[in-house]
Short mmCIF file of C-alpha atoms in Angstrom, two decimals:
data_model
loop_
_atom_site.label_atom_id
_atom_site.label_comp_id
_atom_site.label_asym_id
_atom_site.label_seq_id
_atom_site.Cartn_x
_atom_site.Cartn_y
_atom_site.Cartn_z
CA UNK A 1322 274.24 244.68 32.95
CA UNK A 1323 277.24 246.67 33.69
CA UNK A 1324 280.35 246.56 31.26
CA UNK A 1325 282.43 245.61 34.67
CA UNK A 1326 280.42 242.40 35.48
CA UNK A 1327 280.63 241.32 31.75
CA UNK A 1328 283.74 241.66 32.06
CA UNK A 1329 284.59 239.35 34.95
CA UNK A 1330 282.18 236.88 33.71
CA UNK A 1331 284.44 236.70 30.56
CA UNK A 1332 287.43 236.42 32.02
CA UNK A 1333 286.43 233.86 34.56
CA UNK A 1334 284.86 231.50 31.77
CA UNK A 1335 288.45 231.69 29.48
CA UNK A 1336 290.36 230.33 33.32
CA UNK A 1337 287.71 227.93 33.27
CA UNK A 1338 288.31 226.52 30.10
CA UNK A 1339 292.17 226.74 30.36
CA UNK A 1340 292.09 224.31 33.27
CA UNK A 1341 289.70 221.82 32.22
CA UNK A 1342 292.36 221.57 29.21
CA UNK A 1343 295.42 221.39 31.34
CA UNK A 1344 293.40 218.41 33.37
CA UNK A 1345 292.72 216.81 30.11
CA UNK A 1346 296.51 217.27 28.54
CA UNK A 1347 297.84 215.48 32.17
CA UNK A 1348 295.46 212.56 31.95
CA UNK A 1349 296.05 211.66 28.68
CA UNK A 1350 299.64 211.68 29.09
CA UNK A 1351 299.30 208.87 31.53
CA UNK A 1352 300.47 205.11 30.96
CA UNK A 1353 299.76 202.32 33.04
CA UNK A 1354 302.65 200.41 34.54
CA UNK A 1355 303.47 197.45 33.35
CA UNK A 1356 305.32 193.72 34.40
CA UNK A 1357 308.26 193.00 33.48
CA UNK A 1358 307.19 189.42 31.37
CA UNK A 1359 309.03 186.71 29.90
CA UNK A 1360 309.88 187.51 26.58
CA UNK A 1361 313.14 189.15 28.10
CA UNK A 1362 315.63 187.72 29.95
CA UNK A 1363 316.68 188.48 32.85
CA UNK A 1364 320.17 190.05 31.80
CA UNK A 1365 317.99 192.63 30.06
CA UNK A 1366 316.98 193.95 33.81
CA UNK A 1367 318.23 197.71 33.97
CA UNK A 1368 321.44 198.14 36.32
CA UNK A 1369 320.76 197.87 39.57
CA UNK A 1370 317.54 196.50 39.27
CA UNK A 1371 317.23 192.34 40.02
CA UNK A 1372 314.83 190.00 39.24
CA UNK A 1373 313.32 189.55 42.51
CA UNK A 1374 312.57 193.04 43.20
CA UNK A 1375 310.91 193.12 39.88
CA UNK A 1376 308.47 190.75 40.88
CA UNK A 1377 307.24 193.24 43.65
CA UNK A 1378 306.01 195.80 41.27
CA UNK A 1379 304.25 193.00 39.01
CA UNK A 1380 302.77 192.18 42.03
CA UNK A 1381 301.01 195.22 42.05
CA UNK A 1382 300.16 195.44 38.44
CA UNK A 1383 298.54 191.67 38.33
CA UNK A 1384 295.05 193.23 37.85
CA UNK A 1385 296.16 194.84 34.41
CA UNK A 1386 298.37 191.47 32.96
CA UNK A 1387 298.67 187.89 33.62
CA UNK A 1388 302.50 187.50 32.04
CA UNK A 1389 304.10 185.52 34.07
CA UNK A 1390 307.56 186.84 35.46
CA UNK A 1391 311.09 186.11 34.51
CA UNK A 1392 312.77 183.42 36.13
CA UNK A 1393 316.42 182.35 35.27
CA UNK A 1394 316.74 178.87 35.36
CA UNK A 1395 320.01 177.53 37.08
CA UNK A 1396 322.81 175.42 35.49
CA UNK A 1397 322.53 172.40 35.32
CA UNK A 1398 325.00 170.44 37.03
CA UNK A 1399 327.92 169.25 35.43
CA UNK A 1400 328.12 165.81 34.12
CA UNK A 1401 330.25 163.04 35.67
CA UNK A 1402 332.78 161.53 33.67
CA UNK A 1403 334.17 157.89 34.11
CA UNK A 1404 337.84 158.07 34.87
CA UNK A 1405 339.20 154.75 32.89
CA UNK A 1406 341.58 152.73 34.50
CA UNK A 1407 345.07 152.65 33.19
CA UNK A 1408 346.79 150.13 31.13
CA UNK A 1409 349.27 148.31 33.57
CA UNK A 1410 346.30 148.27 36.38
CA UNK A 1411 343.62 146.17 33.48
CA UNK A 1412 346.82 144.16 32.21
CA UNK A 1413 347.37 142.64 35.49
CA UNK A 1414 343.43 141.89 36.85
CA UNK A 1415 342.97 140.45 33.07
CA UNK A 1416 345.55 138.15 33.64
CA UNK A 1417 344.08 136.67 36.64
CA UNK A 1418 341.21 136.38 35.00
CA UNK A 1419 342.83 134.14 32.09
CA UNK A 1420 344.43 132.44 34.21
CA UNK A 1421 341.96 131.27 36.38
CA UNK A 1422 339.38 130.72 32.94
CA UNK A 1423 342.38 128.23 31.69
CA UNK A 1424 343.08 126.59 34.60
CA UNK A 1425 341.30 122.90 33.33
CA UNK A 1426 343.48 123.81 30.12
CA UNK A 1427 346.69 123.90 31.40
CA UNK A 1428 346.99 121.25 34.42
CA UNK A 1429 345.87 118.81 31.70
CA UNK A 1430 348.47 119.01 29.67
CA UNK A 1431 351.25 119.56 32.35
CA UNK A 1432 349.76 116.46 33.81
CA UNK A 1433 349.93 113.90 30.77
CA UNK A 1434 353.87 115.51 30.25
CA UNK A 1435 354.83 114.85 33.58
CA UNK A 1436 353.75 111.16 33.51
CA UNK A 1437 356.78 108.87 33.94
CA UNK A 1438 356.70 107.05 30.20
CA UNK A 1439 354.83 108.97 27.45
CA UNK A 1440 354.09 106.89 25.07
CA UNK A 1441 351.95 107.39 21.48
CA UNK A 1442 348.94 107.20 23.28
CA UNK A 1443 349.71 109.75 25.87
CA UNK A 1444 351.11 111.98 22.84
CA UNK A 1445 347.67 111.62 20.82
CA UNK A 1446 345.83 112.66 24.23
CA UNK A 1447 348.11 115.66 24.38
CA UNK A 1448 347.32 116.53 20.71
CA UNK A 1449 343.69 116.33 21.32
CA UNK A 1450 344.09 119.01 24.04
CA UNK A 1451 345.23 120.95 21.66
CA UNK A 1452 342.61 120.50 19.27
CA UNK A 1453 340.46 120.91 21.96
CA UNK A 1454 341.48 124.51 23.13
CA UNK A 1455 341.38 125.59 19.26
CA UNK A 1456 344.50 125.41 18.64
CA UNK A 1457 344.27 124.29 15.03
CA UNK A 1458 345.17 120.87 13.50
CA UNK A 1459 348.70 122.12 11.56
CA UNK A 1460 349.88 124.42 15.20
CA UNK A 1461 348.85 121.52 17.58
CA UNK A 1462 351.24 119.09 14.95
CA UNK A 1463 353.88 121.38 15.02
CA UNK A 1464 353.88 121.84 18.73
CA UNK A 1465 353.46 118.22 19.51
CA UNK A 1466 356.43 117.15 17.23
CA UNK A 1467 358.37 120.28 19.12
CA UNK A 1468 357.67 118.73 22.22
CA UNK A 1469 357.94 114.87 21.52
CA UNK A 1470 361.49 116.16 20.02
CA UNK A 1471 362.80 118.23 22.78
CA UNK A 1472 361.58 115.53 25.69
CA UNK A 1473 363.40 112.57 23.97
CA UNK A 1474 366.42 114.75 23.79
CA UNK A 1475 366.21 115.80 27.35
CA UNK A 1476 364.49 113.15 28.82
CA UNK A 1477 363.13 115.13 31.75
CA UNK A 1478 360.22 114.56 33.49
CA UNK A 1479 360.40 117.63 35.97
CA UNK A 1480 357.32 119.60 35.71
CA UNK A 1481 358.94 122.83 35.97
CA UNK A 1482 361.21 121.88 33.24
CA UNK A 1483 358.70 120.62 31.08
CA UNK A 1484 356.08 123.67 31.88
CA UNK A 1485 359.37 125.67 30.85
CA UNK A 1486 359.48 123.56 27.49
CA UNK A 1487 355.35 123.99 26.81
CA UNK A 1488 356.10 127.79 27.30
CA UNK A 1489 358.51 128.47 25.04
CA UNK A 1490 357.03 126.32 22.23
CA UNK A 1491 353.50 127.88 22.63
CA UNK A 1492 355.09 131.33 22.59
CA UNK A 1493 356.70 130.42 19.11
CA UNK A 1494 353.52 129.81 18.08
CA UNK A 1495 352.09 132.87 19.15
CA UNK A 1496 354.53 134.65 17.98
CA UNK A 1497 355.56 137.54 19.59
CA UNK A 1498 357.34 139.14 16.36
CA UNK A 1499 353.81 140.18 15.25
CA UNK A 1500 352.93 144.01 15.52
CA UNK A 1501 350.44 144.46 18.12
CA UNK A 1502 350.09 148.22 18.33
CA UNK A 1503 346.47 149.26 18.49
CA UNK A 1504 347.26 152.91 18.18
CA UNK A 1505 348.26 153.88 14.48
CA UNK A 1506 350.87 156.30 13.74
CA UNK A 1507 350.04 159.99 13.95
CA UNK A 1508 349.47 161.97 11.01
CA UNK A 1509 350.64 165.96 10.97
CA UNK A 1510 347.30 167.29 9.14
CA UNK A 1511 344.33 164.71 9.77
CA UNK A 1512 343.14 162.25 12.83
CA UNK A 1513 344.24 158.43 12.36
CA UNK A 1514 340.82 156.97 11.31
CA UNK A 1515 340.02 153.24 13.11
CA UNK A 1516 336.96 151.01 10.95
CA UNK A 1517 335.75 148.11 13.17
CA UNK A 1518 333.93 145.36 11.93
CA UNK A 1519 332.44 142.20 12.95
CA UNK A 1520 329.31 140.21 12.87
CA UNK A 1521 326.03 140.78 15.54
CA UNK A 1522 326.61 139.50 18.93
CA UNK A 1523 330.08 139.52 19.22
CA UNK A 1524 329.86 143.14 21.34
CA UNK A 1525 331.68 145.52 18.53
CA UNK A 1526 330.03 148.27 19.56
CA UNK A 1527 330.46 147.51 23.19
CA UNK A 1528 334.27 147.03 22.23
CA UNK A 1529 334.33 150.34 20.57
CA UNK A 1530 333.28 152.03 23.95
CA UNK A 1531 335.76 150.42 25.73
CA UNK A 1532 338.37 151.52 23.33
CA UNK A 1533 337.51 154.45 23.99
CA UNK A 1534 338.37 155.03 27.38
CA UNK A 1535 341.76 153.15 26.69
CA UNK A 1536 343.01 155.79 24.26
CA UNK A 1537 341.50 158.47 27.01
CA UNK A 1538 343.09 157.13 29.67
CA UNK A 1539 346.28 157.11 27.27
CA UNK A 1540 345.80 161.23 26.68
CA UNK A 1541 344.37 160.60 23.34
CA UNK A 1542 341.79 162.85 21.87
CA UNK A 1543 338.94 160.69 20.40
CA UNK A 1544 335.66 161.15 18.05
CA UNK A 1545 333.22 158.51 17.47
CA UNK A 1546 331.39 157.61 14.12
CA UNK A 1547 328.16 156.11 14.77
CA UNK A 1548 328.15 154.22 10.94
CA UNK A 1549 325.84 151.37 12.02
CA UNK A 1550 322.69 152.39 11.18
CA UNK A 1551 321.35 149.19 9.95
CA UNK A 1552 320.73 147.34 13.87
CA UNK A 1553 318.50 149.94 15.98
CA UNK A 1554 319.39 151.56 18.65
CA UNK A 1555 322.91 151.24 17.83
CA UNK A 1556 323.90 154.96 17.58
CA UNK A 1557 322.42 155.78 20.67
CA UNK A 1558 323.98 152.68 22.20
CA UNK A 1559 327.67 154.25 21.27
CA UNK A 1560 326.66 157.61 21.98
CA UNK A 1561 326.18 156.66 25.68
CA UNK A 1562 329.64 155.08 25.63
CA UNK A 1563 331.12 158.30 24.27
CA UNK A 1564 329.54 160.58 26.30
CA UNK A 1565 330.72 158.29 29.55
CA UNK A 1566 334.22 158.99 28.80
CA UNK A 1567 333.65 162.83 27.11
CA UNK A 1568 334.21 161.62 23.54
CA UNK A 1569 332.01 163.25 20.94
CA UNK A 1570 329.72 160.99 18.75
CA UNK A 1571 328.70 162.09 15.19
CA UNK A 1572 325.15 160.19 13.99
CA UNK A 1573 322.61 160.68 12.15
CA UNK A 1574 319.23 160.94 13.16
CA UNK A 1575 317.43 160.01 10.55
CA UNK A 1576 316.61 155.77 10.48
CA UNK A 1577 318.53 153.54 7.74
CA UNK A 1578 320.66 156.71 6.97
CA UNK A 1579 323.24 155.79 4.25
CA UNK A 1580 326.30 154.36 6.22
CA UNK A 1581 328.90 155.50 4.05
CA UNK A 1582 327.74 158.85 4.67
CA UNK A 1583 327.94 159.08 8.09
CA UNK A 1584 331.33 157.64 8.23
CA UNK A 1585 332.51 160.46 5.87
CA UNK A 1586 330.76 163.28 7.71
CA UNK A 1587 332.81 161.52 11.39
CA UNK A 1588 335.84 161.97 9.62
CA UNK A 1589 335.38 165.24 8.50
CA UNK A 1590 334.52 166.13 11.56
CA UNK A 1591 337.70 164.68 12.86
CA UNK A 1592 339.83 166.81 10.76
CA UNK A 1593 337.74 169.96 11.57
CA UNK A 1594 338.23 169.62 15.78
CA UNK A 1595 341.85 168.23 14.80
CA UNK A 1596 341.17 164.83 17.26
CA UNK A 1597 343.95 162.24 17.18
CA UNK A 1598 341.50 159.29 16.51
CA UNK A 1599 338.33 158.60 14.87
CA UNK A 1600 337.05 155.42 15.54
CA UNK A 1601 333.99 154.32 13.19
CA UNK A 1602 331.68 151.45 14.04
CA UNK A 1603 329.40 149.65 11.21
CA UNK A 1604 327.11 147.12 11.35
CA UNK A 1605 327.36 143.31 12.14
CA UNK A 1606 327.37 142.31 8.94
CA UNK A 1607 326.48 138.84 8.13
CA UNK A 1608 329.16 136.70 6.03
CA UNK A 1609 326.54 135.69 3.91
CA UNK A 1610 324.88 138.70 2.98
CA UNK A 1611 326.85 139.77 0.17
CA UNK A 1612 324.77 143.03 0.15
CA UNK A 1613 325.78 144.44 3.28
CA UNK A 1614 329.69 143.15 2.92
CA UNK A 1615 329.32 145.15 -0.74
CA UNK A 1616 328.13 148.20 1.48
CA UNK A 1617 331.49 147.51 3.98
CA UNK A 1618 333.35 147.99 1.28
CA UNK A 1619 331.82 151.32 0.12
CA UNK A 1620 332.59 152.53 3.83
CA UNK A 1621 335.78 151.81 3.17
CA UNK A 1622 335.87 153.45 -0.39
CA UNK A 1623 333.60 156.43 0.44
CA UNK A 1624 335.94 157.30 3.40
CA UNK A 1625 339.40 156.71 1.52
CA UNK A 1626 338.44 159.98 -0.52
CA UNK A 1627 339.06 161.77 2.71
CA UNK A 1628 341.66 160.39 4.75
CA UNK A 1629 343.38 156.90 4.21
CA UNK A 1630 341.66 154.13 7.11
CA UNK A 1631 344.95 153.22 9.24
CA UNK A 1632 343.55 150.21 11.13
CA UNK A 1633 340.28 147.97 10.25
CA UNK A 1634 339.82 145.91 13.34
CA UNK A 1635 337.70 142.89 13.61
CA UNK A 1636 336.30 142.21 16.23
CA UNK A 1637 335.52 138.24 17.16
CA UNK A 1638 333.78 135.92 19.86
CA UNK A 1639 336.40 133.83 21.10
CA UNK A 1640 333.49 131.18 22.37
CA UNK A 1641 332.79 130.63 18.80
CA UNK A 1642 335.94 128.15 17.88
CA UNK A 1643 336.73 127.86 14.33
CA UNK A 1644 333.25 129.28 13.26
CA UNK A 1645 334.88 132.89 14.31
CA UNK A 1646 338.18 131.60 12.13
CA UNK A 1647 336.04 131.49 9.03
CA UNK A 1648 334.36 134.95 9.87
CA UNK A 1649 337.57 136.18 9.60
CA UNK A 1650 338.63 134.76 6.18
CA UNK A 1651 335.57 136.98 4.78
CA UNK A 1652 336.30 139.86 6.47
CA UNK A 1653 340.04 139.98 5.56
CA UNK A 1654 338.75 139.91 1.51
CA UNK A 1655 336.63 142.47 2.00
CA UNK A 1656 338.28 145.32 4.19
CA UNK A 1657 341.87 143.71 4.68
CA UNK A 1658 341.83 143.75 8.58
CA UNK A 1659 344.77 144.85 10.13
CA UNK A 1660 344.01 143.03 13.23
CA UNK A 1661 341.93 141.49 15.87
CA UNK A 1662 339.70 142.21 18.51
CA UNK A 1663 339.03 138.67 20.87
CA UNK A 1664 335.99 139.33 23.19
CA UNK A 1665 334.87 136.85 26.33
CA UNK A 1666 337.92 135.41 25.80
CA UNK A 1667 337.81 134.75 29.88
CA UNK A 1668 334.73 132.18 29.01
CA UNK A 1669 336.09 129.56 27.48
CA UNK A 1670 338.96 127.34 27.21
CA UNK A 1671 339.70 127.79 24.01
CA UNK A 1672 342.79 130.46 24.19
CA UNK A 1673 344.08 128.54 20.84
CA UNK A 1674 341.98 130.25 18.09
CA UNK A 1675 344.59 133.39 18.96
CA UNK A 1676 347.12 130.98 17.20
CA UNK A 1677 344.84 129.93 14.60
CA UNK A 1678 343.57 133.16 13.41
CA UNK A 1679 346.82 134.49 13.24
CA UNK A 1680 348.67 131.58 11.42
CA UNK A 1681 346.39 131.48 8.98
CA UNK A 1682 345.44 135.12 8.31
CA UNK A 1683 348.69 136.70 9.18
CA UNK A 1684 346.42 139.04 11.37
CA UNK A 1685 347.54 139.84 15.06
CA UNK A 1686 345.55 139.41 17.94
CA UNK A 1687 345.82 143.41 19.25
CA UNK A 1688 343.03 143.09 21.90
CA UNK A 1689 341.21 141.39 24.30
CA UNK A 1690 338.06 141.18 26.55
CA UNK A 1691 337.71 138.90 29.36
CA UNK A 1692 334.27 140.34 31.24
CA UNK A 1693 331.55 142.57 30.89
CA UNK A 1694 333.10 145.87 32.94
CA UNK A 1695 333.60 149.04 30.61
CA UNK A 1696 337.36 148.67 31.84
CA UNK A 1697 337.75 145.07 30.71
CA UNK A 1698 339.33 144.80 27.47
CA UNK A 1699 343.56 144.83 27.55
CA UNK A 1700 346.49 144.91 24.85
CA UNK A 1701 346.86 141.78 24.06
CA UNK A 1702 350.47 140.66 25.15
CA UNK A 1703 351.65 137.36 24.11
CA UNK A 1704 354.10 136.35 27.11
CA UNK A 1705 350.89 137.38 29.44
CA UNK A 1706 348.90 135.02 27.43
CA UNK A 1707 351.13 132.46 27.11
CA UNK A 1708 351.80 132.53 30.91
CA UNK A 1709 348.14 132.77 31.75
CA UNK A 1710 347.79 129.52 30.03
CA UNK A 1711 350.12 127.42 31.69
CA UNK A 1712 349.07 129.06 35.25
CA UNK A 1713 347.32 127.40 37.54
#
């Protein structure tokens, strides 16, 4: 063999070798594309380059992965908020609603003061009204003498001027000189803190909700502590109410959590978002469980170390007579309430217990319900009252 033909055969086996490891260099090199999957989001998407066209190439890569591909979820829609109704618009359609729930009430007594000789018998029928209506046995005395004086004086027997008489002796008795302010005095560095008690079935929590949208629908910025954590569901029940109106709810959610706790932690919370009010609820305790009124007191002590409690309202059935009166007396020893909350006061005749829970705890009626609508609890107003009454 020639040296010439060695010589090409050489040279052609080193190109051969060269490109079979240039081949091998490019292949190796290579990296199959990939989808774009859902461990990012889609705001980590290169500029320029959107979601949807994204899903094109994993199209074509489905063989090599099963990832599923990004997909921002949209926002969920806003939530609707109740708009309460104001003040001056409930004070008026509560009225009517007194009015026409004491109707029996006050053309009874308007009709045995109108009669043409009232005598001892017709005076101990008016009394009984009284009594009746809840008045209370030392007020309906008082008020009868009142009248019996003023009559024999005046000895008139025109109904308007003895409605006018009624009027103005029931108003003494309800006595308008009492402070009925339901919104306690700003302070410059903490929230005022509300407490309301009362026992089950009387609709505290209910009342607390309703509250609630009267001090938003007076501008006031509110926080709710959900403290009764005794009754189930209760938290969640008050929750609902806040989040109706856009007032945040602190509670725990852990069961039979200690109650004193979360009452502190809502007033903390208070001071930290600087609200103007935090209103606490706590459970329906039972006057006779001395256990659970000990544990209304620690509320009360356990909060004190962080902010002073400005109001402790008690909230009472107004269907429930004299019973509610004595439900009162306990409370007042225990938490001194500052005053009183009368529900379904539009279901009963008995408008008096206003005069006997006041005369005998010194304790203002502040508010009151009269239906089952979130907008149907009113500033109590003693001339409104007092009119109501004699309406019809």
């Amino acid at each position: 063999m020639s040296d010439s033909l060695i010589l090409t055969i050489i040279i052609v086996a080193v190109v051969a070798v060269v490109a079979i490891g240039a081949i091998a260099f490019v292949t190796k090199g290579r990296k199959p594309k990939t989808p774009y999957t859902s461990e990012h989001d889609a705001d980590d998407l290169p500029t320029g380059q959107s979601a949807e066209g994204d899903t094109d190439a994993a199209a074509d890569t489905a063989g090599a992965s099963d990832a599923p591909v990004a997909v921002e979820e949209p926002p969920a829609p806003a939530a609707q908020l109740d708009v309460p109704e104001p003040v001056q618009g409930r004070l008026a359609r509560l009225r009517a609603r007194l009015t026409k729930s004491n109707n029996m009430f006050s053309k009874g007594l308007l009709a045995l003061l109108s009669q043409d000789s009232i005598d001892e018998d017709v005076w101990e029928e008016i009394e009984e009204n009284l009594l009746m209506a809840d008045l209370g046995t030392e007020p309906a005395l008082e008020l009868v003498d009142a009248l019996r004086e003023r009559v024999k004086i005046e000895g008139s027997k025109d109904p308007v001027r003895v409605k006018a008489m009624l009027r103005e002796e029931l108003l003494k008795l309800v006595d308008p000189s009492l402070d009925r302010s339901y919104l306690p005095a700003p302070h410059p560095d903490r929230p005022s803190i509300i407490m309301v008690v009362g026992v089950n079935g009387v609709g505290k929590t209910t009342t607390i909700g309703k509250l609630a949208r009267v001090l938003v629908a007076e501008d006031k910025d509110v926080l709710l502590g959900a403290a009764d954590t005794f009754r189930a569901a209760a938290a969640e029940q008050l929750a609902t109410w806040g989040d109706r109106v856009g007032v945040p709810t602190v509670r725990s959610e852990i069961d039979g959590a200690d109650p004193a706790s979360v009452a502190f932690e809502a007033v903390s919370a208070g001071i930290e978002q600087e609200v103007d009010i935090v209103m606490i609820d706590t459970a329906g305790r039972l006057q006779n469980k001395v256990g659970l009124m000990d544990e209304l007191g620690k509320i009360k002590r356990v909060v004190e170390k962080k902010a002073t409690i400005d109001e402790v309202l008690l909230v009472l059935d107004a269907t429930t007579g004299q019973n509610g009166l004595q439900q009162a007396k306990v409370f007042s020893e225990v938490v001194n309430v500052t005053g009183i909350v009368l529900t379904k006061l539009d279901g009963t005749a008995k408008g008096g217990i206003v005069v006997a829970i006041q005369r005998q705890l010194g304790v203002p009626v502040k508010l009151v319900g009269l239906g089952e609508g979130p907008d149907d609890l009113a500033p109590f107003n003693p001339e409104d009252f007092v009119d109501a009454l004699l309406e019809g």
